[in-house]
XYZ file of C-alpha atoms in Angstrom:
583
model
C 0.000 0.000 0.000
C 3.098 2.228 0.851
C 3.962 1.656 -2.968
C 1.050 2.254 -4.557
C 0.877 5.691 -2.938
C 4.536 6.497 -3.415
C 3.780 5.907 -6.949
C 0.341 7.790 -6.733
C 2.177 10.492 -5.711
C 5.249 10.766 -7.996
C 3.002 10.642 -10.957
C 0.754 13.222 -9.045
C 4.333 15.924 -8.692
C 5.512 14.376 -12.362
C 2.094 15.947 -14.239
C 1.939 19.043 -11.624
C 6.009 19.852 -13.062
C 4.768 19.505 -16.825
C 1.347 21.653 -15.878
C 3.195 24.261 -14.041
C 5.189 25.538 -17.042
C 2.232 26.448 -18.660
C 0.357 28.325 -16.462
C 0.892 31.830 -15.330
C 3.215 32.549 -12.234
C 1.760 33.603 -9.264
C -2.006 32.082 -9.161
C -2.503 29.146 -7.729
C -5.901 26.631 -6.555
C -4.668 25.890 -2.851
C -6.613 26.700 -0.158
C -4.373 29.064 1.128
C -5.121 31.665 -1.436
C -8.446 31.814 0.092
C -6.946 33.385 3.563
C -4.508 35.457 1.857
C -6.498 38.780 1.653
C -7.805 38.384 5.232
C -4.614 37.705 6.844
C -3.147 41.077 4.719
C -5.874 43.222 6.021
C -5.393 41.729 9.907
C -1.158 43.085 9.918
C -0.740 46.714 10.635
C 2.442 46.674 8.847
C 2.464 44.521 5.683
C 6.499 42.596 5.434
C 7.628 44.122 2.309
C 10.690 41.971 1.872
C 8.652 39.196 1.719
C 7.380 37.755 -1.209
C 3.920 38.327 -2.978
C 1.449 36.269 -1.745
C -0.182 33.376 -4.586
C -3.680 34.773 -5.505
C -6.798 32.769 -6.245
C -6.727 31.399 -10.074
C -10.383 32.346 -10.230
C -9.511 35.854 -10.463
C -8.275 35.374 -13.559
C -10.618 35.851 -16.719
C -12.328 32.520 -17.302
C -11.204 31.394 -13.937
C -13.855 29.089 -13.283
C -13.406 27.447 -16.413
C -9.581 26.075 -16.277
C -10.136 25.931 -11.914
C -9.624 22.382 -12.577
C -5.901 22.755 -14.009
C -4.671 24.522 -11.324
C -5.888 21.973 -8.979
C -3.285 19.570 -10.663
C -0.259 21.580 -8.869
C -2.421 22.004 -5.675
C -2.583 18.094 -5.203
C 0.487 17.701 -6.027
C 1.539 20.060 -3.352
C -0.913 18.489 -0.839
C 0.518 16.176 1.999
C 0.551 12.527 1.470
C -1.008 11.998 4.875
C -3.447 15.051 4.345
C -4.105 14.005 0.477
C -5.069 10.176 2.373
C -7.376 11.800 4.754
C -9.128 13.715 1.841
C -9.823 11.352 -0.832
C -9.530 7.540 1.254
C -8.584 5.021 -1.124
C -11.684 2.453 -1.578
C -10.713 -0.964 -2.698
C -13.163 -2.291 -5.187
C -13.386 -5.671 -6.892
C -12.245 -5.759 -10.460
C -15.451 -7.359 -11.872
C -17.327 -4.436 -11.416
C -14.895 -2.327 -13.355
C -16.051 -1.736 -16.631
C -13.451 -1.712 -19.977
C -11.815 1.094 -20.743
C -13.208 2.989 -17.568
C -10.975 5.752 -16.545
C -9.944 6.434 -12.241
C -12.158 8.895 -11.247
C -8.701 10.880 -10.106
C -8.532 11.087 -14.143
C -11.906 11.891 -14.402
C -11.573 15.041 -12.375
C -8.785 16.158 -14.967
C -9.617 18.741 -18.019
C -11.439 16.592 -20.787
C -12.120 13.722 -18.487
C -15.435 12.849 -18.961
C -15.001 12.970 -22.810
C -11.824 10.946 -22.657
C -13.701 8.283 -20.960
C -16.506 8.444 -23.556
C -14.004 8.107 -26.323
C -11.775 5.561 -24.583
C -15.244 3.095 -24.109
C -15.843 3.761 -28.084
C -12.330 2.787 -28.980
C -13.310 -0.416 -30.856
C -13.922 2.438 -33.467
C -10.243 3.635 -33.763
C -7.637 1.516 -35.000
C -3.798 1.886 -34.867
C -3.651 5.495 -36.956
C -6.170 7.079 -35.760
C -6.032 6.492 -31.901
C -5.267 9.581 -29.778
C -1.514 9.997 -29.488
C -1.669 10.881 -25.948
C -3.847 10.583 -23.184
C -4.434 13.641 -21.894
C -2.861 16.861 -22.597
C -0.500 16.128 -19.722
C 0.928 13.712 -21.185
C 0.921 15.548 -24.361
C 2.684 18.824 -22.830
C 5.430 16.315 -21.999
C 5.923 14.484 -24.952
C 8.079 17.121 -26.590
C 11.761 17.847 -24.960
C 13.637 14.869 -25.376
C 16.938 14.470 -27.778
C 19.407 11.697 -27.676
C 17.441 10.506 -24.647
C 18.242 13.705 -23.032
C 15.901 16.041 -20.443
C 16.636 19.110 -22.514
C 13.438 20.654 -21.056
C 13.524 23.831 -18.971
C 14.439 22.899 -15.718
C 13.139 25.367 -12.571
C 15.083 25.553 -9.513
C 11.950 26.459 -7.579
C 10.038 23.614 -8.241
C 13.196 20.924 -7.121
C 15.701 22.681 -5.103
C 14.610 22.237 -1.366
C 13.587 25.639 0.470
C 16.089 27.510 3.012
C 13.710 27.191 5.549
C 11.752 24.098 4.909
C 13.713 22.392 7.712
C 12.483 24.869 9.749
C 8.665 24.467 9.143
C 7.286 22.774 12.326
C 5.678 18.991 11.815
C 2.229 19.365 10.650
C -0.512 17.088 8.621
C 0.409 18.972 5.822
C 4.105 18.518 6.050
C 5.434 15.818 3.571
C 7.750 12.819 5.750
C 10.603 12.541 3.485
C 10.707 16.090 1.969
C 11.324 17.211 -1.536
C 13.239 15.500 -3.832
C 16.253 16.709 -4.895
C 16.811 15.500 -8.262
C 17.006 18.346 -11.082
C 15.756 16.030 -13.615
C 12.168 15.542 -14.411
C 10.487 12.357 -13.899
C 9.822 10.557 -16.891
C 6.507 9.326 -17.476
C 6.149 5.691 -18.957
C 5.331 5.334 -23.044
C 2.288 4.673 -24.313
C 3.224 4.908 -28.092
C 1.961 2.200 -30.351
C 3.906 0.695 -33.019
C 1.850 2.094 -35.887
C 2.787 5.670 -34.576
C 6.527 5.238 -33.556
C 6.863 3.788 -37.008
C 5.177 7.228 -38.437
C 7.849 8.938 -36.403
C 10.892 6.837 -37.006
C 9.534 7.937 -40.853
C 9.608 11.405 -40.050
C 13.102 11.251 -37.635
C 15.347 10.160 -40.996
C 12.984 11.919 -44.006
C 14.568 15.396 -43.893
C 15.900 18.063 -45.796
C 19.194 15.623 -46.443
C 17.193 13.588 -48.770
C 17.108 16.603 -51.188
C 21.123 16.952 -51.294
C 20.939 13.139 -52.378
C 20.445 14.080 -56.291
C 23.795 15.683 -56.376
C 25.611 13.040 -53.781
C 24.561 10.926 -56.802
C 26.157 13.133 -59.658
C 29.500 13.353 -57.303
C 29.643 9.464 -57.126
C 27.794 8.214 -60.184
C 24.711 6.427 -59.711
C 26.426 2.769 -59.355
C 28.770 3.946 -56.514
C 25.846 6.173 -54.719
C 23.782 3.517 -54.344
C 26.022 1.016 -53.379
C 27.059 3.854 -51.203
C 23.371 4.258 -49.428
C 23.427 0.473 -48.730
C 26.460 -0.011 -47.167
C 25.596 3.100 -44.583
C 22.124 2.313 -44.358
C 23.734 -1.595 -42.903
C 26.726 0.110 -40.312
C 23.716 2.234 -39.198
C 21.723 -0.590 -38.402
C 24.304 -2.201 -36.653
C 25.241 0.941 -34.831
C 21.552 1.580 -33.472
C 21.745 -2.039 -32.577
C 24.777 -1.283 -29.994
C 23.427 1.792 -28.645
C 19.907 -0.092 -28.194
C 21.852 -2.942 -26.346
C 24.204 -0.145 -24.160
C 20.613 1.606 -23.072
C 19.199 -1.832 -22.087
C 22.288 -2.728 -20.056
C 23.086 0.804 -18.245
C 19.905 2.759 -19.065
C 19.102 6.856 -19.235
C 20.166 8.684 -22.587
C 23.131 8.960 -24.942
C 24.992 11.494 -22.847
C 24.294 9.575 -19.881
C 25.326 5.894 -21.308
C 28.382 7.148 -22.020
C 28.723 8.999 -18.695
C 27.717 5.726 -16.817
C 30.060 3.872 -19.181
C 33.571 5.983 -19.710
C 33.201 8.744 -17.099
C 31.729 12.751 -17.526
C 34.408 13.304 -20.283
C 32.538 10.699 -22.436
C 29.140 12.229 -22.225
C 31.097 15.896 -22.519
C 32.014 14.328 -26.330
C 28.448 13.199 -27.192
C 26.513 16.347 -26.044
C 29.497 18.157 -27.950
C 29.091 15.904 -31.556
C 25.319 16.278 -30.821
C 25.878 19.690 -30.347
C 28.119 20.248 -33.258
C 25.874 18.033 -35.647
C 22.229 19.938 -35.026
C 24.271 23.397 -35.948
C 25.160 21.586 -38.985
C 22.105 20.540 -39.822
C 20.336 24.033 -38.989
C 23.398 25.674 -41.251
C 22.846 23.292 -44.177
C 18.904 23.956 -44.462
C 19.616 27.952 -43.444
C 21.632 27.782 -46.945
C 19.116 25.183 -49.119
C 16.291 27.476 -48.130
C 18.032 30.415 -49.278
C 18.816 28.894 -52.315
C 15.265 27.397 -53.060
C 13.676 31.304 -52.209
C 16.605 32.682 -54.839
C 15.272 30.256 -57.078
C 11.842 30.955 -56.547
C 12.120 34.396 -57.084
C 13.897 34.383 -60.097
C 11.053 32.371 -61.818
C 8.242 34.441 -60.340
C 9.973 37.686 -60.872
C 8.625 39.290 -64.449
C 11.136 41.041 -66.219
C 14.922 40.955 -65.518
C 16.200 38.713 -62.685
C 16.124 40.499 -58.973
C 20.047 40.735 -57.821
C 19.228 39.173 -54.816
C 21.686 36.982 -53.369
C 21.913 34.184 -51.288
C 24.139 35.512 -48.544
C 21.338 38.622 -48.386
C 18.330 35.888 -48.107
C 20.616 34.123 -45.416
C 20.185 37.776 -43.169
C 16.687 37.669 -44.182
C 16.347 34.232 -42.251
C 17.761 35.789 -38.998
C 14.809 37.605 -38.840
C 12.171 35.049 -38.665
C 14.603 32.699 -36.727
C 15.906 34.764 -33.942
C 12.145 34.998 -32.571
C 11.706 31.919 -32.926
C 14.657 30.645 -30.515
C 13.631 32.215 -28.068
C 10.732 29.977 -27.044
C 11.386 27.727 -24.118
C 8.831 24.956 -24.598
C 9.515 22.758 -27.884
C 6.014 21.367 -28.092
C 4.829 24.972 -29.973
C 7.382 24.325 -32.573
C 5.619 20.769 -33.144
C 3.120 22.274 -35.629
C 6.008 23.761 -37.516
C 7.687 20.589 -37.863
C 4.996 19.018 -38.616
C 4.276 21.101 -41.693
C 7.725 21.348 -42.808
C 7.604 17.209 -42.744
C 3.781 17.711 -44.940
C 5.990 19.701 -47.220
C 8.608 17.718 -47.811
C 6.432 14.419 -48.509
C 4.628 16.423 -51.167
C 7.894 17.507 -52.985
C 8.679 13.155 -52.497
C 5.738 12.399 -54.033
C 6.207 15.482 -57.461
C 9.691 14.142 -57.757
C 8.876 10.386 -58.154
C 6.013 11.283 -61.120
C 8.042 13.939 -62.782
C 11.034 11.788 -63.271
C 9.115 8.454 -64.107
C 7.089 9.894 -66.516
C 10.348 11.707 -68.175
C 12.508 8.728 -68.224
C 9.397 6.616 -69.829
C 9.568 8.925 -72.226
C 13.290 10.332 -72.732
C 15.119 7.577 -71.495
C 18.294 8.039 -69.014
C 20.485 10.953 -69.461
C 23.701 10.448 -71.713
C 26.395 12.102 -69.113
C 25.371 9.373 -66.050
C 28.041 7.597 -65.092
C 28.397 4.423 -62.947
C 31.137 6.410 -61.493
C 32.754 9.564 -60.693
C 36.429 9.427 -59.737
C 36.977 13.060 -59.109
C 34.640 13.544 -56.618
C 33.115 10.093 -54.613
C 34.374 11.083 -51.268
C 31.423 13.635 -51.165
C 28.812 11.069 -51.643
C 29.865 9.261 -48.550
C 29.596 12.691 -46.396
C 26.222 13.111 -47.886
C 24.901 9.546 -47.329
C 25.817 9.881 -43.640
C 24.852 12.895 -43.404
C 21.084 11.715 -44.769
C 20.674 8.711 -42.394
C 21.928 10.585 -39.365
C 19.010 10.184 -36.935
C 20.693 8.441 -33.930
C 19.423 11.416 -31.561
C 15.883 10.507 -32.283
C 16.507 6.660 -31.750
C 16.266 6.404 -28.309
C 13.441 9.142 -27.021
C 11.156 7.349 -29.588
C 12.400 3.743 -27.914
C 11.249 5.447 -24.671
C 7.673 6.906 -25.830
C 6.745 3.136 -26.687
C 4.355 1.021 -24.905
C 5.815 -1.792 -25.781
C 9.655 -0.942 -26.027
C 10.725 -5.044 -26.662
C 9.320 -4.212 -30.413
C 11.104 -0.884 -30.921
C 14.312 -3.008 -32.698
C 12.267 -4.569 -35.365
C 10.508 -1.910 -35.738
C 14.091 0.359 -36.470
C 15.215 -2.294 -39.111
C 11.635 -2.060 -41.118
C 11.915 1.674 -41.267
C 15.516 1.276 -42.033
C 15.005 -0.897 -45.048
C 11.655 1.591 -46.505
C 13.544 4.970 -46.287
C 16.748 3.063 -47.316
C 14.525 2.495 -50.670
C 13.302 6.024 -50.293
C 16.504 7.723 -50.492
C 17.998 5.317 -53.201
C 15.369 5.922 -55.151
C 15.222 9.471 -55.144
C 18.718 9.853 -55.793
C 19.066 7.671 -58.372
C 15.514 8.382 -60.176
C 16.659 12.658 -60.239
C 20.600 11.777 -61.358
C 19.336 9.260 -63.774
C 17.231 12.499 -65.393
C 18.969 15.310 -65.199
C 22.400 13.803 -65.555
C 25.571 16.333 -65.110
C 22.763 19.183 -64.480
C 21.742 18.111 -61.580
C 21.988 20.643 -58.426
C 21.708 20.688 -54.791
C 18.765 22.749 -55.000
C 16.795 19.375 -56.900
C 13.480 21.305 -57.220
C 15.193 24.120 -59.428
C 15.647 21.364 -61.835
C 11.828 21.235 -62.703
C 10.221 23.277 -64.876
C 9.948 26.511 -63.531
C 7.185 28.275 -65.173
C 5.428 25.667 -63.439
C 2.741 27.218 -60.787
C 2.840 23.760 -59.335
C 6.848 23.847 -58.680
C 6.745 27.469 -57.764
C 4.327 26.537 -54.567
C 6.003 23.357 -53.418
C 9.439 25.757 -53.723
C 8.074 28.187 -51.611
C 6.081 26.513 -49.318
C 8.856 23.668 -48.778
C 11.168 26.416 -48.242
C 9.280 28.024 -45.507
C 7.957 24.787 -43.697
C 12.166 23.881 -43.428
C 12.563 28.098 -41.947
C 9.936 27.262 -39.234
C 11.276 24.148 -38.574
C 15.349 25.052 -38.369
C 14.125 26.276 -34.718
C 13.331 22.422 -33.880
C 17.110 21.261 -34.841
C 18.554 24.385 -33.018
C 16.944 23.512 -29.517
C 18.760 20.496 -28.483
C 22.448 22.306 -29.271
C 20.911 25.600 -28.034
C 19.898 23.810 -24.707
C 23.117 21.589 -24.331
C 25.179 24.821 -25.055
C 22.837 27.045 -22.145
C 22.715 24.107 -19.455
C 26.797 24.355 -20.028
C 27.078 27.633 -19.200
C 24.244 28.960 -16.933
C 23.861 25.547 -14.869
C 21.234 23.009 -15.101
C 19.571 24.187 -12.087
C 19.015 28.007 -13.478
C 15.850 28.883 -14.798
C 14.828 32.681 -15.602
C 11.427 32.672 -14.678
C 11.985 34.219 -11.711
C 15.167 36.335 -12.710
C 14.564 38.577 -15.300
C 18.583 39.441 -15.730
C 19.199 35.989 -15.861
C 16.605 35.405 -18.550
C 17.680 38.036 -21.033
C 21.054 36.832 -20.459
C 19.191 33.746 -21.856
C 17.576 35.529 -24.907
C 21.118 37.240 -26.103
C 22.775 33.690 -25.624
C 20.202 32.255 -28.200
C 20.441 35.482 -30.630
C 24.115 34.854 -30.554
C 23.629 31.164 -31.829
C 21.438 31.774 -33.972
C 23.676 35.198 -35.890
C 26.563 32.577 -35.714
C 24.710 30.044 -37.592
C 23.923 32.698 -40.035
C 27.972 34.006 -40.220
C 28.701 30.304 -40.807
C 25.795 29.544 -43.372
C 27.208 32.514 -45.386
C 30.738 30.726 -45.310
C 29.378 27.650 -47.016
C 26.681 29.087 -48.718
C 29.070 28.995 -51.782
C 29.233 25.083 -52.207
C 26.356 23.903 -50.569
C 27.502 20.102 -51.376
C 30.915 20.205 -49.653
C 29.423 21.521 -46.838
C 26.608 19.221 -46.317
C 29.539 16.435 -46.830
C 31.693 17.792 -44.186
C 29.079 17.939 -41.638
C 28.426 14.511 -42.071
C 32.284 13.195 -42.002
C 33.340 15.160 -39.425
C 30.186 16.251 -37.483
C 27.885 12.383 -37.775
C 30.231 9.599 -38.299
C 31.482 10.017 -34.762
C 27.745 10.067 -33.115
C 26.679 6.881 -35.513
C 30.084 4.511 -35.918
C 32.426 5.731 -33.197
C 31.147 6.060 -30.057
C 28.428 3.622 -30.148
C 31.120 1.025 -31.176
C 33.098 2.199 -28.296
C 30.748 1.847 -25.554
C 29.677 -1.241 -26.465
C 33.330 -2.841 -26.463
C 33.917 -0.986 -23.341
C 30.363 -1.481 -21.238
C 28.506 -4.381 -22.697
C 30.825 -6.717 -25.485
C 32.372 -9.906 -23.843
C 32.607 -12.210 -26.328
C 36.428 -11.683 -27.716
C 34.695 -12.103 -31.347
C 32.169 -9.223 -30.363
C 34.954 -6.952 -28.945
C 36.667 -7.569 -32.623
C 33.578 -6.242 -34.154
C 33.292 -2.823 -31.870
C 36.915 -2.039 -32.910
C 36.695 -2.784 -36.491
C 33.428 -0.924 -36.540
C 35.378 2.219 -34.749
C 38.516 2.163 -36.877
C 36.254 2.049 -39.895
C 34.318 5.410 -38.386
C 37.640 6.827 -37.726
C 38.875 6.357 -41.133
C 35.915 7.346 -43.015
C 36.129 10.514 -40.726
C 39.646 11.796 -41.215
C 39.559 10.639 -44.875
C 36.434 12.001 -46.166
C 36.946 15.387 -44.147
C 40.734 16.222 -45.215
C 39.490 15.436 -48.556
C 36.411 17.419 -48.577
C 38.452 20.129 -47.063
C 41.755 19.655 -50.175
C 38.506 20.004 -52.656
C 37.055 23.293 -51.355
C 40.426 25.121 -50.839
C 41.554 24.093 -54.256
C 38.043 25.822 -55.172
């Protein structure tokens, strides 16, 4: 019984944290709100050191209405022994309990009633349709998680114990074993279905990388490429594998298998690749969407061509972007990713009929080669670059209900998008032969109104969705250097130090987007030799040889799996690096 309410109550604090940084500061639904402007009118002389009293949430507008989300932080704040008193626990037999029927305690939440209705009509829903979430709890907390990282906004108040709450005499009210310590958030168990983590594994490794794969193709020839794509698409598999069997082993995220693993330094060098990567990524897509909107303009414009170039549509970006990292909470950017990922499906599907029907009719292009000996060591940046979605692997493991399925599940996805991105490459190379250009939509016809819309609205899905790959380096970077314990709602210095920190990321993404912005192809290539290979080959290799492997014929596989990584990485960056200075 002293389990069961343990448990009772961490989920109870667990939804009240995720609740609480939505709401506005300072109104609250405990009962001491009620006394507040009674006791204030009793004292002659009002403390004015101390702090502001919480008011009543039904003073705000509509108080009435969202009285019941408030009370999710008031029970959570309630004593254990006060909270038994108040609502006894009443043990009823299970054969009275109807399917589907919801706790009242989740009854009481926003929405229950309705939830309950459309839980006892779920033999109407099948696997796509069911409700992602449960409630909008769970929803609110969904969104946060990289690399199997708590990247969330952390606040001191809510987890750092009081100065004086040793001091506070023993009362009902008064918790027995105080309040925990721990600055990370507790996580609340998956209840993901396979149908939808296989939608999102989908959307995790379809990105803007499959639209640099055209040109990957023309630097290797098609032969090479998609040998190329197969070979990666395998050592990725096997590296997810490794991680996968690391996490069931020691647990927690990346950063923290490697800390439990190799020491503090080790997780210092993930968060730093992961770090290193997402700016990457944000800088390559910064530079695609300016080219796409250069392109887009030129066809729209009538008359002679605007002289507007890319480096000027790159500051342009900075002005949308900037606002845009400044929001704490990931889960609003969900819409935007969301679209950008509608977007980019829609430009999938134009790009398989377009070149299908042209090669039924033309046939291949004459300049496609089988390979390209001048410049192959691209396509193997660019292929691991494409399939780099290791930081997504293991927060979509955790959202599962049924985690056990999650590695079969990886190596179907593997094998569809494998054929996605072969196909796509090969299908756009095999058309447009030695024209082919990073920018693949430019390729189609351009006084097509059809083209012009997918190029601008694919271009400004990606710009409202760079914001979603700058968070998890933006937050690694912040936690690094402000603390993980340092939250600015209730220090406004400390929170525009926040704000300048993220305009500064974001203006140096633009300085170095404007640096590559002049070979969009070698850049995307070193990102993925130096930036990915380390985060997919290397260090999953390592801390499997070092924290799981026993088997000396196992151990033989981690290191030739890591000196492979290593060589790819020094060899495909100096050479990347030789081709752009020579340039």
């Amino acid at each position: 019984m002293t389990d069961h309410n343990s448990t009772q109550q961490d989920r109870t604090q667990a939804e009240a944290d995720v609740v609480s940084r939505h709401l506005p500061p300072g109104y609250t639904a405990e009962a001491v709100a009620f006394t507040t402007e009674s006791d204030n009118v009793s004292e002659s002389t009002p403390d004015l050191a101390s702090p502001p009293e919480p008011q009543d949430s039904l003073r705000l507008q509509g108080g009435d209405i969202h009285r019941e989300i408030f009370k999710i932080g008031a029970r959570a704040k309630l004593g254990q022994r006060a909270a038994t008193f108040a609502q006894p626990s009443i043990r009823r037999s299970s054969t009275f309990v109807p399917r589907n029927h919801i706790p009242a305690s989740e009854q009481r939440a926003p929405g229950g009633f309705r939830r309950q209705f459309v839980q006892q009509q779920q033999s109407r829903f099948n696997a796509v349709t069911a409700p992602v979430t449960r409630n909008f709890v769970s929803f609110l907390a969904l969104y946060g998680s990289f690399a199997g990282e708590d990247l969330g906004e952390s606040e001191e108040e809510s987890l750092a114990p009081t100065e004086d709450e040793e001091d506070v005499p023993p009362t009902e009210r008064r918790p027995l074993l105080g309040r925990r310590k721990s600055t990370r958030r507790p996580v609340p168990p998956g209840n993901a279905g396979t149908t939808k983590s296989f939608f999102t594994l989908l959307k995790a490794f379809i990105g803007t990388g499959i639209m640099f794969l055209p040109k990957a193709f023309k630097n290797g020839g098609i032969l090479f490429s998609s040998i190329t794509l197969i070979t990666v698409s395998l050592l990725s598999c096997l590296s997810f594998h490794l991680l996968l069997r690391c996490r069931k082993r020691h647990g927690g995220g990346y950063g923290e298998i490697g800390s439990a693993i190799a020491g503090s330094k080790m997780r210092a060098l993930i968060l730093s690749s992961i770090t290193l990567s997402q700016i990457g990524f944000v800088c390559s897509g910064v530079i695609f969407i300016a080219e796409n909107l250069r392109s887009f303009l030129n066809a729209v414009s009538p008359g002679p061509t605007m002289a507007i170039g890319t480096k000027t549509l790159i500051a342009v970006q900075l002005v949308v972007l900037i606002p845009l990292a400044l929001i704490r909470d990931i889960s609003r950017l969900g819409p935007a990713a969301l679209l950008a990922d509608i977007f980019i499906f829609i430009g999938l599907f134009y790009i398989w009929y377009y070149d299908i029907s042209t090669l039924a009719t033309s046939g291949m292009h004459p300049s496609v080669e089988l390979f390209n000996p001048r410049a192959f060591t691209l396509t193997i940046g660019s292929a691991i670059f494409t399939f780099e979605g290791i930081g997504l692997i293991l927060p979509i493991q955790s959202s599962m209900a049924e985690p056990s399925k999650f590695p079969r599940l990886l190596y179907i996805v593997m094998v569809i998008i494998t054929i996605i991105f072969t196909s796509v490459g090969a299908l756009c190379y095999a058309t447009f032969g030695y024209k082919t250009r990073v920018e693949i939509i430019s390729n189609y016809p351009q006084t097509s109104k059809l083209v012009n819309s997918v190029q601008f609205l694919y271009s400004m899905a990606v710009l409202v969705g760079t914001p979603v790959q700058l968070f998890p380096a933006t937050r690694i970077i912040e936690t690094t250097i402000f603390g993980e314990r340092a939250s600015g709602k209730k220090s406004t210095a400390l929170k525009w130090k926040k704000n300048a920190f993220r305009t500064a990321i974001t203006v140096l993404c633009g300085l170095i987007s404007i640096l590559g912005a002049s070979d969009l192809d070698k850049f995307v290539a070193l990102i993925g030799a130096f930036a990915c290979v380390p985060l997919v080959y290397i260090y999953p290799a390592f801390l499997h040889f070092k924290g799981v492997a026993r088997s000396p014929w196992v151990r033989a596989g981690d290191v030739f799996l890591c000196v492979i990584g290593v060589i790819a990485m020094v060899y495909s960056t100096v050479v990347t690096v030789l081709s752009w200075i020579r340039q």
